[in-house]
Structure formats: structure tokens, C-alpha cells
PDB file of C-alpha atoms in Angstrom:
ATOM      1  CA  MET A   1     -35.759 -42.219 -58.163  1.00  0.00           C
ATOM      2  CA  ASN A   2     -32.211 -43.226 -57.526  1.00  0.00           C
ATOM      3  CA  ILE A   3     -31.187 -39.594 -57.457  1.00  0.00           C
ATOM      4  CA  ILE A   4     -33.810 -38.791 -54.798  1.00  0.00           C
ATOM      5  CA  TYR A   5     -32.678 -41.734 -52.650  1.00  0.00           C
ATOM      6  CA  THR A   6     -29.078 -40.694 -53.070  1.00  0.00           C
ATOM      7  CA  LEU A   7     -29.887 -37.110 -52.053  1.00  0.00           C
ATOM      8  CA  ARG A   8     -31.845 -38.366 -49.024  1.00  0.00           C
ATOM      9  CA  PHE A   9     -28.928 -40.574 -48.059  1.00  0.00           C
ATOM     10  CA  PHE A  10     -26.483 -37.654 -48.212  1.00  0.00           C
ATOM     11  CA  VAL A  11     -28.842 -35.361 -46.265  1.00  0.00           C
ATOM     12  CA  VAL A  12     -29.340 -37.985 -43.543  1.00  0.00           C
ATOM     13  CA  LEU A  13     -25.627 -38.713 -43.481  1.00  0.00           C
ATOM     14  CA  SER A  14     -24.739 -35.014 -43.165  1.00  0.00           C
ATOM     15  CA  LEU A  15     -27.336 -34.561 -40.375  1.00  0.00           C
ATOM     16  CA  TYR A  16     -25.922 -37.596 -38.559  1.00  0.00           C
ATOM     17  CA  VAL A  17     -22.357 -36.312 -38.874  1.00  0.00           C
ATOM     18  CA  HIS A  18     -23.498 -32.859 -37.749  1.00  0.00           C
ATOM     19  CA  THR A  19     -25.263 -34.255 -34.657  1.00  0.00           C
ATOM     20  CA  LEU A  20     -22.222 -36.361 -33.814  1.00  0.00           C
ATOM     21  CA  SER A  21     -19.926 -33.343 -34.028  1.00  0.00           C
ATOM     22  CA  ALA A  22     -22.395 -31.322 -31.920  1.00  0.00           C
ATOM     23  CA  GLN A  23     -22.468 -34.068 -29.304  1.00  0.00           C
ATOM     24  CA  GLU A  24     -18.681 -34.175 -29.258  1.00  0.00           C
ATOM     25  CA  GLN A  25     -18.614 -30.416 -28.802  1.00  0.00           C
ATOM     26  CA  LYS A  26     -21.071 -30.679 -25.910  1.00  0.00           C
ATOM     27  CA  VAL A  27     -18.925 -33.317 -24.266  1.00  0.00           C
ATOM     28  CA  GLU A  28     -15.894 -31.083 -24.666  1.00  0.00           C
ATOM     29  CA  THR A  29     -17.754 -28.110 -23.240  1.00  0.00           C
ATOM     30  CA  LYS A  30     -18.849 -30.240 -20.281  1.00  0.00           C
ATOM     31  CA  LYS A  31     -15.225 -31.232 -19.709  1.00  0.00           C
ATOM     32  CA  ASP A  32     -14.196 -27.604 -20.034  1.00  0.00           C
ATOM     33  CA  SER A  33     -16.906 -26.485 -17.622  1.00  0.00           C
ATOM     34  CA  ILE A  34     -15.777 -29.103 -15.091  1.00  0.00           C
ATOM     35  CA  LYS A  35     -12.167 -27.923 -15.400  1.00  0.00           C
ATOM     36  CA  GLN A  36     -13.310 -24.335 -15.082  1.00  0.00           C
ATOM     37  CA  SER A  37     -15.366 -25.062 -11.960  1.00  0.00           C
ATOM     38  CA  ILE A  38     -12.367 -26.851 -10.400  1.00  0.00           C
ATOM     39  CA  ASN A  39     -10.163 -23.840 -11.179  1.00  0.00           C
ATOM     40  CA  ASN A  40     -12.813 -21.490  -9.719  1.00  0.00           C
ATOM     41  CA  ALA A  41     -13.002 -23.596  -6.559  1.00  0.00           C
ATOM     42  CA  GLU A  42      -9.228 -23.489  -6.213  1.00  0.00           C
ATOM     43  CA  LYS A  43      -9.301 -19.718  -6.669  1.00  0.00           C
ATOM     44  CA  GLU A  44     -12.047 -19.390  -4.060  1.00  0.00           C
ATOM     45  CA  ASN A  45     -10.004 -21.472  -1.608  1.00  0.00           C
ATOM     46  CA  ALA A  46      -6.960 -19.355  -2.373  1.00  0.00           C
ATOM     47  CA  ASP A  47      -9.033 -16.185  -1.904  1.00  0.00           C
ATOM     48  CA  ASN A  48     -10.180 -17.364   1.527  1.00  0.00           C
ATOM     49  CA  VAL A  49      -6.569 -17.009   2.630  1.00  0.00           C
ATOM     50  CA  VAL A  50      -6.231 -13.367   3.565  1.00  0.00           C
ATOM     51  CA  ARG A  51      -2.667 -12.129   3.526  1.00  0.00           C
ATOM     52  CA  TYR A  52      -0.959  -9.035   4.854  1.00  0.00           C
ATOM     53  CA  MET A  53       2.455  -7.558   4.215  1.00  0.00           C
ATOM     54  CA  ALA A  54       4.944  -7.450   7.080  1.00  0.00           C
ATOM     55  CA  LEU A  55       8.081  -5.346   7.266  1.00  0.00           C
ATOM     56  CA  ASP A  56      10.461  -7.326   9.494  1.00  0.00           C
ATOM     57  CA  MET A  57      13.356  -5.373  10.964  1.00  0.00           C
ATOM     58  CA  HIS A  58      15.993  -7.607  12.533  1.00  0.00           C
ATOM     59  CA  ARG A  59      17.758  -5.942  15.436  1.00  0.00           C
ATOM     60  CA  ARG A  60      20.590  -6.943  17.695  1.00  0.00           C
ATOM     61  CA  LEU A  61      20.285  -9.890  20.066  1.00  0.00           C
ATOM     62  CA  GLY A  62      17.817 -11.610  17.736  1.00  0.00           C
ATOM     63  CA  LYS A  63      14.940  -9.175  18.271  1.00  0.00           C
ATOM     64  CA  VAL A  64      12.586  -8.562  15.372  1.00  0.00           C
ATOM     65  CA  LYS A  65      10.327  -5.541  15.077  1.00  0.00           C
ATOM     66  CA  ARG A  66       7.379  -6.074  12.726  1.00  0.00           C
ATOM     67  CA  VAL A  67       5.280  -3.400  11.052  1.00  0.00           C
ATOM     68  CA  ARG A  68       2.092  -4.753   9.483  1.00  0.00           C
ATOM     69  CA  PHE A  69       0.326  -3.435   6.393  1.00  0.00           C
ATOM     70  CA  TYR A  70      -3.195  -4.728   5.772  1.00  0.00           C
ATOM     71  CA  ARG A  71      -5.491  -4.485   2.778  1.00  0.00           C
ATOM     72  CA  GLY A  72      -6.933  -0.964   2.636  1.00  0.00           C
ATOM     73  CA  ASN A  73      -4.001   0.659   4.460  1.00  0.00           C
ATOM     74  CA  GLU A  74      -2.239   3.541   2.755  1.00  0.00           C
ATOM     75  CA  LEU A  75       1.363   2.876   1.782  1.00  0.00           C
ATOM     76  CA  GLU A  76       4.129   5.175   0.566  1.00  0.00           C
ATOM     77  CA  PHE A  77       7.142   3.584  -1.121  1.00  0.00           C
ATOM     78  CA  THR A  78       9.877   3.956  -3.733  1.00  0.00           C
ATOM     79  CA  LEU A  79      11.024   1.429  -6.303  1.00  0.00           C
ATOM     80  CA  LYS A  80      14.566   0.317  -7.018  1.00  0.00           C
ATOM     81  CA  GLY A  81      16.302   2.428  -9.619  1.00  0.00           C
ATOM     82  CA  GLY A  82      14.033   5.447  -9.143  1.00  0.00           C
ATOM     83  CA  ARG A  83      13.505   8.371  -6.805  1.00  0.00           C
ATOM     84  CA  ALA A  84       9.791   8.862  -7.332  1.00  0.00           C
ATOM     85  CA  ARG A  85       7.570   8.201  -4.327  1.00  0.00           C
ATOM     86  CA  TYR A  86       4.342   6.304  -4.861  1.00  0.00           C
ATOM     87  CA  LYS A  87       1.421   6.466  -2.479  1.00  0.00           C
ATOM     88  CA  GLY A  88      -1.800   4.516  -2.557  1.00  0.00           C
ATOM     89  CA  LYS A  89      -4.101   2.077  -0.809  1.00  0.00           C
ATOM     90  CA  ILE A  90      -3.141  -1.578  -0.687  1.00  0.00           C
ATOM     91  CA  LEU A  91      -5.583  -3.541  -2.852  1.00  0.00           C
ATOM     92  CA  GLY A  92      -4.242  -6.955  -1.862  1.00  0.00           C
ATOM     93  CA  VAL A  93      -1.171  -8.959  -0.952  1.00  0.00           C
ATOM     94  CA  GLY A  94      -0.005 -12.056  -2.830  1.00  0.00           C
ATOM     95  CA  GLU A  95       2.643 -14.577  -1.873  1.00  0.00           C
ATOM     96  CA  ASN A  96       5.529 -12.484  -3.209  1.00  0.00           C
ATOM     97  CA  GLU A  97       3.840  -9.353  -4.510  1.00  0.00           C
ATOM     98  CA  LEU A  98       1.853  -6.316  -3.519  1.00  0.00           C
ATOM     99  CA  PHE A  99      -1.246  -5.137  -5.397  1.00  0.00           C
ATOM    100  CA  ILE A 100      -1.351  -1.348  -5.291  1.00  0.00           C
ATOM    101  CA  LEU A 101      -2.216   1.471  -7.708  1.00  0.00           C
ATOM    102  CA  GLY A 102      -3.738  -1.039 -10.129  1.00  0.00           C
ATOM    103  CA  ASN A 103      -0.447  -2.943 -10.525  1.00  0.00           C
ATOM    104  CA  SER A 104       1.235  -5.931  -8.964  1.00  0.00           C
ATOM    105  CA  ILE A 105       4.653  -5.026  -7.582  1.00  0.00           C
ATOM    106  CA  PRO A 106       7.021  -7.799  -6.465  1.00  0.00           C
ATOM    107  CA  PHE A 107       8.518  -7.319  -3.010  1.00  0.00           C
ATOM    108  CA  ALA A 108      11.999  -7.543  -4.566  1.00  0.00           C
ATOM    109  CA  ASN A 109      11.355  -4.336  -6.569  1.00  0.00           C
ATOM    110  CA  ILE A 110      10.522  -2.180  -3.529  1.00  0.00           C
ATOM    111  CA  ASP A 111      13.511  -0.129  -2.358  1.00  0.00           C
ATOM    112  CA  LYS A 112      12.168   2.020   0.499  1.00  0.00           C
ATOM    113  CA  ILE A 113       9.027   2.141   2.595  1.00  0.00           C
ATOM    114  CA  ILE A 114       7.988   5.374   4.283  1.00  0.00           C
ATOM    115  CA  VAL A 115       6.085   4.717   7.514  1.00  0.00           C
ATOM    116  CA  ARG A 116       4.094   7.370   9.338  1.00  0.00           C
ATOM    117  CA  ASN A 117       4.489   7.446  13.103  1.00  0.00           C
ATOM    118  CA  PRO A 118       1.024   7.040  14.664  1.00  0.00           C
ATOM    119  CA  SER A 119       1.818   9.273  17.668  1.00  0.00           C
ATOM    120  CA  ARG A 120      -0.680  12.110  18.122  1.00  0.00           C
ATOM    121  CA  PHE A 121       1.895  14.043  20.122  1.00  0.00           C
ATOM    122  CA  LEU A 122       4.162  14.287  17.078  1.00  0.00           C
ATOM    123  CA  TYR A 123       1.397  15.584  14.830  1.00  0.00           C
ATOM    124  CA  ALA A 124       0.038  18.048  17.363  1.00  0.00           C
ATOM    125  CA  GLY A 125       3.512  19.223  18.381  1.00  0.00           C
ATOM    126  CA  SER A 126       4.706  19.654  14.802  1.00  0.00           C
ATOM    127  CA  LEU A 127       1.765  21.992  14.157  1.00  0.00           C
ATOM    128  CA  LEU A 128       1.380  23.807  17.468  1.00  0.00           C
ATOM    129  CA  LEU A 129       4.983  24.453  18.533  1.00  0.00           C
ATOM    130  CA  PRO A 130       5.943  26.629  15.527  1.00  0.00           C
ATOM    131  CA  VAL A 131       2.692  28.578  15.896  1.00  0.00           C
ATOM    132  CA  ALA A 132       3.412  29.061  19.606  1.00  0.00           C
ATOM    133  CA  GLY A 133       6.959  30.223  18.830  1.00  0.00           C
ATOM    134  CA  ILE A 134       5.796  32.808  16.299  1.00  0.00           C
ATOM    135  CA  GLY A 135       2.995  33.908  18.617  1.00  0.00           C
ATOM    136  CA  TYR A 136       5.387  34.314  21.568  1.00  0.00           C
ATOM    137  CA  PHE A 137       7.768  36.415  19.467  1.00  0.00           C
ATOM    138  CA  ALA A 138       4.907  38.609  18.165  1.00  0.00           C
ATOM    139  CA  MET A 139       3.473  39.112  21.653  1.00  0.00           C
ATOM    140  CA  ASP A 140       6.897  40.093  23.002  1.00  0.00           C
ATOM    141  CA  MET A 141       7.128  42.795  20.349  1.00  0.00           C
ATOM    142  CA  ILE A 142       3.534  44.040  20.680  1.00  0.00           C
ATOM    143  CA  ASN A 143       3.198  44.026  24.488  1.00  0.00           C
ATOM    144  CA  PRO A 144       5.524  47.030  25.097  1.00  0.00           C
ATOM    145  CA  ALA A 145       3.473  49.035  22.584  1.00  0.00           C
ATOM    146  CA  LEU A 146       0.306  48.364  24.589  1.00  0.00           C
ATOM    147  CA  ASP A 147       1.987  49.085  27.924  1.00  0.00           C
ATOM    148  CA  ASP A 148       1.656  52.669  29.167  1.00  0.00           C
ATOM    149  CA  SER A 149       4.627  52.400  31.516  1.00  0.00           C
ATOM    150  CA  PRO A 150       7.380  54.952  30.964  1.00  0.00           C
ATOM    151  CA  GLY A 151      10.652  53.617  29.600  1.00  0.00           C
ATOM    152  CA  THR A 152       9.213  50.757  27.516  1.00  0.00           C
ATOM    153  CA  ARG A 153      10.084  50.745  23.877  1.00  0.00           C
ATOM    154  CA  PRO A 154       7.587  49.193  21.480  1.00  0.00           C
ATOM    155  CA  PHE A 155       8.668  46.745  18.795  1.00  0.00           C
ATOM    156  CA  THR A 156      12.043  45.860  20.282  1.00  0.00           C
ATOM    157  CA  VAL A 157      13.569  42.386  19.980  1.00  0.00           C
ATOM    158  CA  HIS A 158      14.636  40.830  23.269  1.00  0.00           C
ATOM    159  CA  ARG A 159      17.266  38.122  23.357  1.00  0.00           C
ATOM    160  CA  GLU A 160      15.260  35.908  25.726  1.00  0.00           C
ATOM    161  CA  ALA A 161      12.151  36.080  23.549  1.00  0.00           C
ATOM    162  CA  LEU A 162      14.206  35.299  20.471  1.00  0.00           C
ATOM    163  CA  PHE A 163      15.759  32.274  22.204  1.00  0.00           C
ATOM    164  CA  ILE A 164      12.402  30.932  23.458  1.00  0.00           C
ATOM    165  CA  SER A 165      10.521  31.440  20.202  1.00  0.00           C
ATOM    166  CA  GLY A 166      13.405  29.983  18.182  1.00  0.00           C
ATOM    167  CA  SER A 167      13.538  26.878  20.373  1.00  0.00           C
ATOM    168  CA  LEU A 168       9.772  26.375  20.004  1.00  0.00           C
ATOM    169  CA  ILE A 169       9.971  26.665  16.208  1.00  0.00           C
ATOM    170  CA  LEU A 170      12.993  24.334  16.056  1.00  0.00           C
ATOM    171  CA  SER A 171      11.201  21.772  18.259  1.00  0.00           C
ATOM    172  CA  GLY A 172       8.226  21.828  15.900  1.00  0.00           C
ATOM    173  CA  ILE A 173      10.498  21.286  12.889  1.00  0.00           C
ATOM    174  CA  ILE A 174      12.227  18.339  14.600  1.00  0.00           C
ATOM    175  CA  LEU A 175       8.866  16.760  15.453  1.00  0.00           C
ATOM    176  CA  HIS A 176       7.776  17.278  11.839  1.00  0.00           C
ATOM    177  CA  LEU A 177      10.866  15.381  10.642  1.00  0.00           C
ATOM    178  CA  LEU A 178      10.116  12.537  13.075  1.00  0.00           C
ATOM    179  CA  LYS A 179       6.574  12.053  11.727  1.00  0.00           C
ATOM    180  CA  LYS A 180       7.826   9.756   8.962  1.00  0.00           C
ATOM    181  CA  ARG A 181      10.512   7.103   9.025  1.00  0.00           C
ATOM    182  CA  VAL A 182      12.162   5.746   5.907  1.00  0.00           C
ATOM    183  CA  TYR A 183      13.147   2.075   5.857  1.00  0.00           C
ATOM    184  CA  ARG A 184      15.465   0.905   3.071  1.00  0.00           C
ATOM    185  CA  MET A 185      15.168  -2.774   2.196  1.00  0.00           C
ATOM    186  CA  ASN A 186      18.336  -4.790   2.875  1.00  0.00           C
ATOM    187  CA  LYS A 187      19.379  -8.014   4.625  1.00  0.00           C
ATOM    188  CA  ARG A 188      18.106  -6.788   7.976  1.00  0.00           C
ATOM    189  CA  ARG A 189      14.876  -5.255   6.660  1.00  0.00           C
ATOM    190  CA  MET A 190      12.706  -7.563   4.603  1.00  0.00           C
ATOM    191  CA  LEU A 191       9.157  -7.647   3.284  1.00  0.00           C
ATOM    192  CA  ARG A 192       7.167 -10.806   3.828  1.00  0.00           C
ATOM    193  CA  SER A 193       3.674 -11.996   3.037  1.00  0.00           C
ATOM    194  CA  LEU A 194       1.942 -13.619   6.002  1.00  0.00           C
ATOM    195  CA  VAL A 195      -1.463 -15.252   6.387  1.00  0.00           C
ATOM    196  CA  GLN A 196      -3.931 -13.309   8.490  1.00  0.00           C
ATOM    197  CA  PHE A 197      -5.848 -15.428  10.978  1.00  0.00           C
TER     198      PHE A 197
END
């Protein structure tokens, strides 16, 4: 009989210890869940602050030109110590970093930013002017062949046509070069993270 009572005592004691440890674990998990909910609330409050990246260019007489890059904008840039150009959509902006291409890149690591000029004239001119120059040169060579007048020689190159078509092609190339501007980061050109209101 004593053995049965002793076994019962140990079983009850082990169940009691087990329930106590389970209760302690529940208390700990409640504390952990409270800490986790506080951290989630802080993250939600931090996420409510929408940031954008600003490229501030300090000019003479204290003037500052600012180019803004928002979440979802496409950005082309190079990193310090490399020549490769990276291009992608901005996923987000932190306090001192940029989230792009699945990585977080600190502002201090960005060497150059390539900005596209939004002017439609530049894009249209860079495409149409070279085509117009080539077309003008071709028409100047073909027109005498279609003309029935005596004394006209087909497929001759005229100096005036060469000058005009060359200037049109050169203008298109210059406009093509002006489509993008490269800004190297230095003391006068800085990247900042600003809160969007």
C-alpha cells in the first residue's frame, strides 16, 4: 500500500510541477506577446511616416535646387568604387538608406545619380532631327533623278544639302546627350531623406 501511495504522490507532484512550468511558460508568452505587439505598433507608426529621397544641389548665392525621388520612381545610379550602372524602381526610403533592387543601399555608398530630363522637346528632337537630316540628304540626291529638266545630274551631293543635313543630325545627337544628366555626390550635392507630407 505504501508503494501505491508513494507512486500517487510522485505522479501528483510531477503533474503539479508540470502545470506550474506550463503556467510560467504562458506568463512568459504573454509578456513576449505584449512586447511583440508594442514593437509592431512602433513599426506601424514608423511605417506611417512616408519618406522620399532628395538630391540637394547647392549653388552660388545660397540657392538650392532639389530633385525628388519618390517610392515607385525609376532610378539609375552608380556605387562608389565601381563603374557599373544600376537601374530599378525605388521600393522605399529609410532615414539614411535607399531600398532598391531588393537591397538596402546607404546614401554614403552612392557615387553618381543619372537623372533623365523630363522635357518632351529633348526626346522628340533627339529622335526626329537625325531622321529629318538623313531624309533631307536623301531627297536632295533623289530629286534631280526625278526631275526631267535638262542639265540636272541625279545622285549628286550638294554642299548646302550636306551642311543642312549634317547640322540636323548633329543637333539630334546634342539633344540626345542632354536627355540625361549625371550628378556626382560631393559636398555641394548631397542625398537626404525627407518626410513626405
